[in-house]
Amino acid sequence: MNKKRIILLILSIFLIVGAVAVGTVTVTSARERIIYEKENEVIEEAQTEIPEIVPAEAEGEMTGEAATSEEEEDTSNSYNYLELGTMIIASIVLIGTLIALIVTKAGKLSIGESLNTNKRLIYTSIVVVMLCSIVPVLNVVATDKLVLNSYATKGKDEKSLAIIEILENKKDANIKENSTEENTSVIQVSKGSSYELKNSEISKKSGTTTDEESSTNYGLNSAFIVKDGSTVTLNKLNINTTAKIAQGFFATGLNTNGELSEITIKTKQDKSNALVVANSSNVNVENSNINTKGKESHGIKVINSESNLSISNSTINTENENSSIFYSSGNITATNINGNSKKAPIGLIEELGNVEIIESELTTNANGLDNDPSKSTAFFLYNKEANIGSNSYETSKLSLKDSKVTINKDSSFYKVAPLFLVTNTNANINVTNTTFNYGSDTLIKVTSLAKYGESGNNGANLTFTATDEDLEGNIEVDELSQIRINLNNTSYKGQINKDNKSSNVNIIFDYNSNWELTGNSYVNTISVTKKDLNNVRKYIKSHGYNVYYNPANNDWLHGRTYYLYGGGKLIPLKAS
């Protein structure tokens, strides 16, 4: 290889490396500049030019940022002329050097020799066209991904972009706006702002998320999001999402508050919850309609034990698998709700979730999660991961008062689904003056389920309290679980711990309660208002069946066998 050719090759390599380095530095610099502008609210410069809000009386006119977004283009997410010029020059150098190397056969021929035949001229032209097409395309694709989407590198609770950003106290009305881009909400309220909106319609029509976790837990790509200690007051608002992984309304962050009235929220695709309250926020809803159609799309979802939702005088319907009316690892109070869950339990209550339902009418087909028959139920209380143990103070809670709960007769789970299913958690269930319509023989099932907690230590501890009730159905408890049953002014008909799997079943009667046996039952302790034989007979109607008790934990029964009214007996268990 001659000396001239070696020098040419070395020079070409330096040119290629230099062009790539210049392009990379330029892209990186542009990326950092754009992120800096976003994080320091450069967009506020444009906001200072926003005209005052048009009065709400001018119906049909768009107000605030919605109107401004159509008149002014936000250039904070664009390259400046220097950056564009540098990238173009670097691309030309790169393309020119590669062409020269190819057509001269790495320096074997001169440019003139490489073009001295028609055949070589055609080949050279093809190479030039290909490189001039491919290199700019690759450059545009790469820089678009690195720069235009670089804002997605911000913290999880800061990732939401929106068509309309509210960063100051404001009132709007008669807005009709939509979003079709990925990771982009329609309206975002942040930075401690107070925002009032009425008589409006917002739609997340398309554009999914590139970060499912941030969408699910922090509101990225939701139709409406409020965060950062902001407060919103919404009235007569229609919220629709037809994009995948697009929540309807999302509230997140400490001291974030929402007041919603006469709201309609509809979501269509999978993993698109209608209304989410997360990360210590607080929301009140009334006189509203909520509907979801996709899988894993809950009507109401509350995340975090410090988050609170109160909803009243509303309807909630969910139509697909794993989509419950209520999902809670926080606090939900629901009053006068009419709800229907077609392919999931009414309520999923996880970890420290607390759901209180008052004067409501709720219906379900009782499908289990993932259509698993072993998880079919009206209410499922559980902990996915933690090994709760008998000394854990973490408790999930469910309260039903003056309500009606129905499992549909035409459901394939009608004859097998228990009303309450509890696994791998400590739980309290309180029912008061509530009617239950269901077709299985199981009122409560307290058990260990595979994939919940650590096998062999994933049973559940349940305290079940019934007040002013007329209940019927068996209570099943497995060997890893335990239950305490409190009956207050309640009549209960059923069989408890029929196979004697659990050694820790306790039942307590007040003076106005009774237990009507439908089969032999096994308990650890039995307590009555007055601990004497006559009261035991008063509380238990045997129908010829027996109750077996642990003599070591019932000293007042003196380890004896007693006859019960109806021909059955109260019998001490023999030590094994």
JSON list of N, CA, C and O in Angstrom, two decimals, residues 495-521:
[
{"chain": "A", "resi": 495, "resn": "GLN", "atom": "N", "xyz": [-72.68, -23.48, 58.50]},
{"chain": "A", "resi": 495, "resn": "GLN", "atom": "CA", "xyz": [-71.70, -24.42, 59.05]},
{"chain": "A", "resi": 495, "resn": "GLN", "atom": "C", "xyz": [-70.34, -23.73, 59.10]},
{"chain": "A", "resi": 495, "resn": "GLN", "atom": "O", "xyz": [-69.93, -23.09, 58.12]},
{"chain": "A", "resi": 496, "resn": "ILE", "atom": "N", "xyz": [-69.63, -23.86, 60.20]},
{"chain": "A", "resi": 496, "resn": "ILE", "atom": "CA", "xyz": [-68.35, -23.17, 60.37]},
{"chain": "A", "resi": 496, "resn": "ILE", "atom": "C", "xyz": [-67.23, -24.19, 60.50]},
{"chain": "A", "resi": 496, "resn": "ILE", "atom": "O", "xyz": [-67.30, -25.11, 61.32]},
{"chain": "A", "resi": 497, "resn": "ASN", "atom": "N", "xyz": [-66.18, -24.03, 59.67]},
{"chain": "A", "resi": 497, "resn": "ASN", "atom": "CA", "xyz": [-64.97, -24.86, 59.79]},
{"chain": "A", "resi": 497, "resn": "ASN", "atom": "C", "xyz": [-65.33, -26.34, 59.78]},
{"chain": "A", "resi": 497, "resn": "ASN", "atom": "O", "xyz": [-64.88, -27.12, 60.64]},
{"chain": "A", "resi": 498, "resn": "LYS", "atom": "N", "xyz": [-66.12, -26.75, 58.79]},
{"chain": "A", "resi": 498, "resn": "LYS", "atom": "CA", "xyz": [-66.73, -28.08, 58.80]},
{"chain": "A", "resi": 498, "resn": "LYS", "atom": "C", "xyz": [-65.72, -29.23, 58.82]},
{"chain": "A", "resi": 498, "resn": "LYS", "atom": "O", "xyz": [-66.01, -30.31, 59.33]},
{"chain": "A", "resi": 499, "resn": "ASP", "atom": "N", "xyz": [-64.54, -29.03, 58.23]},
{"chain": "A", "resi": 499, "resn": "ASP", "atom": "CA", "xyz": [-63.54, -30.09, 58.18]},
{"chain": "A", "resi": 499, "resn": "ASP", "atom": "C", "xyz": [-62.49, -29.96, 59.28]},
{"chain": "A", "resi": 499, "resn": "ASP", "atom": "O", "xyz": [-61.50, -30.69, 59.27]},
{"chain": "A", "resi": 500, "resn": "ASN", "atom": "N", "xyz": [-62.71, -29.03, 60.19]},
{"chain": "A", "resi": 500, "resn": "ASN", "atom": "CA", "xyz": [-61.79, -28.80, 61.30]},
{"chain": "A", "resi": 500, "resn": "ASN", "atom": "C", "xyz": [-60.36, -28.54, 60.83]},
{"chain": "A", "resi": 500, "resn": "ASN", "atom": "O", "xyz": [-59.38, -29.00, 61.41]},
{"chain": "A", "resi": 501, "resn": "LYS", "atom": "N", "xyz": [-60.24, -27.75, 59.73]},
{"chain": "A", "resi": 501, "resn": "LYS", "atom": "CA", "xyz": [-58.91, -27.44, 59.21]},
{"chain": "A", "resi": 501, "resn": "LYS", "atom": "C", "xyz": [-58.20, -26.41, 60.08]},
{"chain": "A", "resi": 501, "resn": "LYS", "atom": "O", "xyz": [-57.00, -26.50, 60.32]},
{"chain": "A", "resi": 502, "resn": "SER", "atom": "N", "xyz": [-58.95, -25.42, 60.56]},
{"chain": "A", "resi": 502, "resn": "SER", "atom": "CA", "xyz": [-58.34, -24.36, 61.37]},
{"chain": "A", "resi": 502, "resn": "SER", "atom": "C", "xyz": [-58.56, -24.64, 62.85]},
{"chain": "A", "resi": 502, "resn": "SER", "atom": "O", "xyz": [-59.65, -25.02, 63.27]},
{"chain": "A", "resi": 503, "resn": "SER", "atom": "N", "xyz": [-57.51, -24.41, 63.62]},
{"chain": "A", "resi": 503, "resn": "SER", "atom": "CA", "xyz": [-57.61, -24.60, 65.07]},
{"chain": "A", "resi": 503, "resn": "SER", "atom": "C", "xyz": [-57.89, -23.27, 65.77]},
{"chain": "A", "resi": 503, "resn": "SER", "atom": "O", "xyz": [-57.86, -23.19, 66.99]},
{"chain": "A", "resi": 504, "resn": "ASN", "atom": "N", "xyz": [-58.15, -22.23, 64.98]},
{"chain": "A", "resi": 504, "resn": "ASN", "atom": "CA", "xyz": [-58.32, -20.91, 65.58]},
{"chain": "A", "resi": 504, "resn": "ASN", "atom": "C", "xyz": [-59.56, -20.22, 65.00]},
{"chain": "A", "resi": 504, "resn": "ASN", "atom": "O", "xyz": [-59.46, -19.24, 64.27]},
{"chain": "A", "resi": 505, "resn": "VAL", "atom": "N", "xyz": [-60.72, -20.77, 65.33]},
{"chain": "A", "resi": 505, "resn": "VAL", "atom": "CA", "xyz": [-62.00, -20.20, 64.94]},
{"chain": "A", "resi": 505, "resn": "VAL", "atom": "C", "xyz": [-62.75, -19.82, 66.22]},
{"chain": "A", "resi": 505, "resn": "VAL", "atom": "O", "xyz": [-62.98, -20.67, 67.08]},
{"chain": "A", "resi": 506, "resn": "ASN", "atom": "N", "xyz": [-63.11, -18.55, 66.32]},
{"chain": "A", "resi": 506, "resn": "ASN", "atom": "CA", "xyz": [-63.72, -18.05, 67.54]},
{"chain": "A", "resi": 506, "resn": "ASN", "atom": "C", "xyz": [-65.04, -17.37, 67.21]},
{"chain": "A", "resi": 506, "resn": "ASN", "atom": "O", "xyz": [-65.11, -16.58, 66.25]},
{"chain": "A", "resi": 507, "resn": "ILE", "atom": "N", "xyz": [-66.09, -17.64, 68.00]},
{"chain": "A", "resi": 507, "resn": "ILE", "atom": "CA", "xyz": [-67.39, -17.05, 67.76]},
{"chain": "A", "resi": 507, "resn": "ILE", "atom": "C", "xyz": [-67.92, -16.42, 69.03]},
{"chain": "A", "resi": 507, "resn": "ILE", "atom": "O", "xyz": [-67.81, -17.00, 70.12]},
{"chain": "A", "resi": 508, "resn": "ILE", "atom": "N", "xyz": [-68.46, -15.20, 68.87]},
{"chain": "A", "resi": 508, "resn": "ILE", "atom": "CA", "xyz": [-68.98, -14.45, 70.01]},
{"chain": "A", "resi": 508, "resn": "ILE", "atom": "C", "xyz": [-70.39, -13.99, 69.70]},
{"chain": "A", "resi": 508, "resn": "ILE", "atom": "O", "xyz": [-70.64, -13.40, 68.65]},
{"chain": "A", "resi": 509, "resn": "PHE", "atom": "N", "xyz": [-71.34, -14.27, 70.63]},
{"chain": "A", "resi": 509, "resn": "PHE", "atom": "CA", "xyz": [-72.73, -13.85, 70.47]},
{"chain": "A", "resi": 509, "resn": "PHE", "atom": "C", "xyz": [-73.05, -12.73, 71.45]},
{"chain": "A", "resi": 509, "resn": "PHE", "atom": "O", "xyz": [-72.62, -12.77, 72.60]},
{"chain": "A", "resi": 510, "resn": "ASP", "atom": "N", "xyz": [-73.85, -11.75, 70.99]},
{"chain": "A", "resi": 510, "resn": "ASP", "atom": "CA", "xyz": [-74.44, -10.88, 71.99]},
{"chain": "A", "resi": 510, "resn": "ASP", "atom": "C", "xyz": [-75.81, -11.46, 72.38]},
{"chain": "A", "resi": 510, "resn": "ASP", "atom": "O", "xyz": [-76.22, -12.51, 71.89]},
{"chain": "A", "resi": 511, "resn": "TYR", "atom": "N", "xyz": [-76.50, -10.81, 73.26]},
{"chain": "A", "resi": 511, "resn": "TYR", "atom": "CA", "xyz": [-77.70, -11.37, 73.85]},
{"chain": "A", "resi": 511, "resn": "TYR", "atom": "C", "xyz": [-78.81, -11.62, 72.83]},
{"chain": "A", "resi": 511, "resn": "TYR", "atom": "O", "xyz": [-79.64, -12.50, 73.01]},
{"chain": "A", "resi": 512, "resn": "ASN", "atom": "N", "xyz": [-78.82, -10.85, 71.71]},
{"chain": "A", "resi": 512, "resn": "ASN", "atom": "CA", "xyz": [-79.91, -10.95, 70.75]},
{"chain": "A", "resi": 512, "resn": "ASN", "atom": "C", "xyz": [-79.53, -11.72, 69.48]},
{"chain": "A", "resi": 512, "resn": "ASN", "atom": "O", "xyz": [-80.20, -11.57, 68.46]},
{"chain": "A", "resi": 513, "resn": "SER", "atom": "N", "xyz": [-78.50, -12.53, 69.54]},
{"chain": "A", "resi": 513, "resn": "SER", "atom": "CA", "xyz": [-78.06, -13.25, 68.35]},
{"chain": "A", "resi": 513, "resn": "SER", "atom": "C", "xyz": [-78.22, -14.75, 68.52]},
{"chain": "A", "resi": 513, "resn": "SER", "atom": "O", "xyz": [-78.37, -15.26, 69.64]},
{"chain": "A", "resi": 514, "resn": "ASN", "atom": "N", "xyz": [-78.17, -15.46, 67.37]},
{"chain": "A", "resi": 514, "resn": "ASN", "atom": "CA", "xyz": [-78.24, -16.92, 67.43]},
{"chain": "A", "resi": 514, "resn": "ASN", "atom": "C", "xyz": [-77.57, -17.53, 66.21]},
{"chain": "A", "resi": 514, "resn": "ASN", "atom": "O", "xyz": [-77.37, -16.88, 65.19]},
{"chain": "A", "resi": 515, "resn": "TRP", "atom": "N", "xyz": [-77.25, -18.82, 66.36]},
{"chain": "A", "resi": 515, "resn": "TRP", "atom": "CA", "xyz": [-76.59, -19.57, 65.30]},
{"chain": "A", "resi": 515, "resn": "TRP", "atom": "C", "xyz": [-77.42, -20.82, 65.03]},
{"chain": "A", "resi": 515, "resn": "TRP", "atom": "O", "xyz": [-77.63, -21.65, 65.91]},
{"chain": "A", "resi": 516, "resn": "GLU", "atom": "N", "xyz": [-77.87, -20.97, 63.78]},
{"chain": "A", "resi": 516, "resn": "GLU", "atom": "CA", "xyz": [-78.64, -22.12, 63.35]},
{"chain": "A", "resi": 516, "resn": "GLU", "atom": "C", "xyz": [-77.74, -23.03, 62.52]},
{"chain": "A", "resi": 516, "resn": "GLU", "atom": "O", "xyz": [-77.28, -22.66, 61.44]},
{"chain": "A", "resi": 517, "resn": "LEU", "atom": "N", "xyz": [-77.48, -24.23, 63.03]},
{"chain": "A", "resi": 517, "resn": "LEU", "atom": "CA", "xyz": [-76.52, -25.13, 62.38]},
{"chain": "A", "resi": 517, "resn": "LEU", "atom": "C", "xyz": [-77.11, -25.79, 61.13]},
{"chain": "A", "resi": 517, "resn": "LEU", "atom": "O", "xyz": [-78.27, -26.19, 61.11]},
{"chain": "A", "resi": 518, "resn": "THR", "atom": "N", "xyz": [-76.26, -25.91, 60.10]},
{"chain": "A", "resi": 518, "resn": "THR", "atom": "CA", "xyz": [-76.63, -26.69, 58.91]},
{"chain": "A", "resi": 518, "resn": "THR", "atom": "C", "xyz": [-75.66, -27.86, 58.72]},
{"chain": "A", "resi": 518, "resn": "THR", "atom": "O", "xyz": [-75.71, -28.56, 57.71]},
{"chain": "A", "resi": 519, "resn": "GLY", "atom": "N", "xyz": [-74.78, -28.07, 59.68]},
{"chain": "A", "resi": 519, "resn": "GLY", "atom": "CA", "xyz": [-73.83, -29.17, 59.64]},
{"chain": "A", "resi": 519, "resn": "GLY", "atom": "C", "xyz": [-72.92, -29.10, 60.85]},
{"chain": "A", "resi": 519, "resn": "GLY", "atom": "O", "xyz": [-72.90, -28.10, 61.59]},
{"chain": "A", "resi": 520, "resn": "ASN", "atom": "N", "xyz": [-72.17, -30.15, 61.08]},
{"chain": "A", "resi": 520, "resn": "ASN", "atom": "CA", "xyz": [-71.23, -30.16, 62.20]},
{"chain": "A", "resi": 520, "resn": "ASN", "atom": "C", "xyz": [-70.18, -29.06, 62.03]},
{"chain": "A", "resi": 520, "resn": "ASN", "atom": "O", "xyz": [-69.68, -28.82, 60.93]},
{"chain": "A", "resi": 521, "resn": "SER", "atom": "N", "xyz": [-69.83, -28.41, 63.13]},
{"chain": "A", "resi": 521, "resn": "SER", "atom": "CA", "xyz": [-68.91, -27.27, 63.08]},
{"chain": "A", "resi": 521, "resn": "SER", "atom": "C", "xyz": [-67.87, -27.39, 64.19]},
{"chain": "A", "resi": 521, "resn": "SER", "atom": "O", "xyz": [-68.11, -28.03, 65.22]}
]
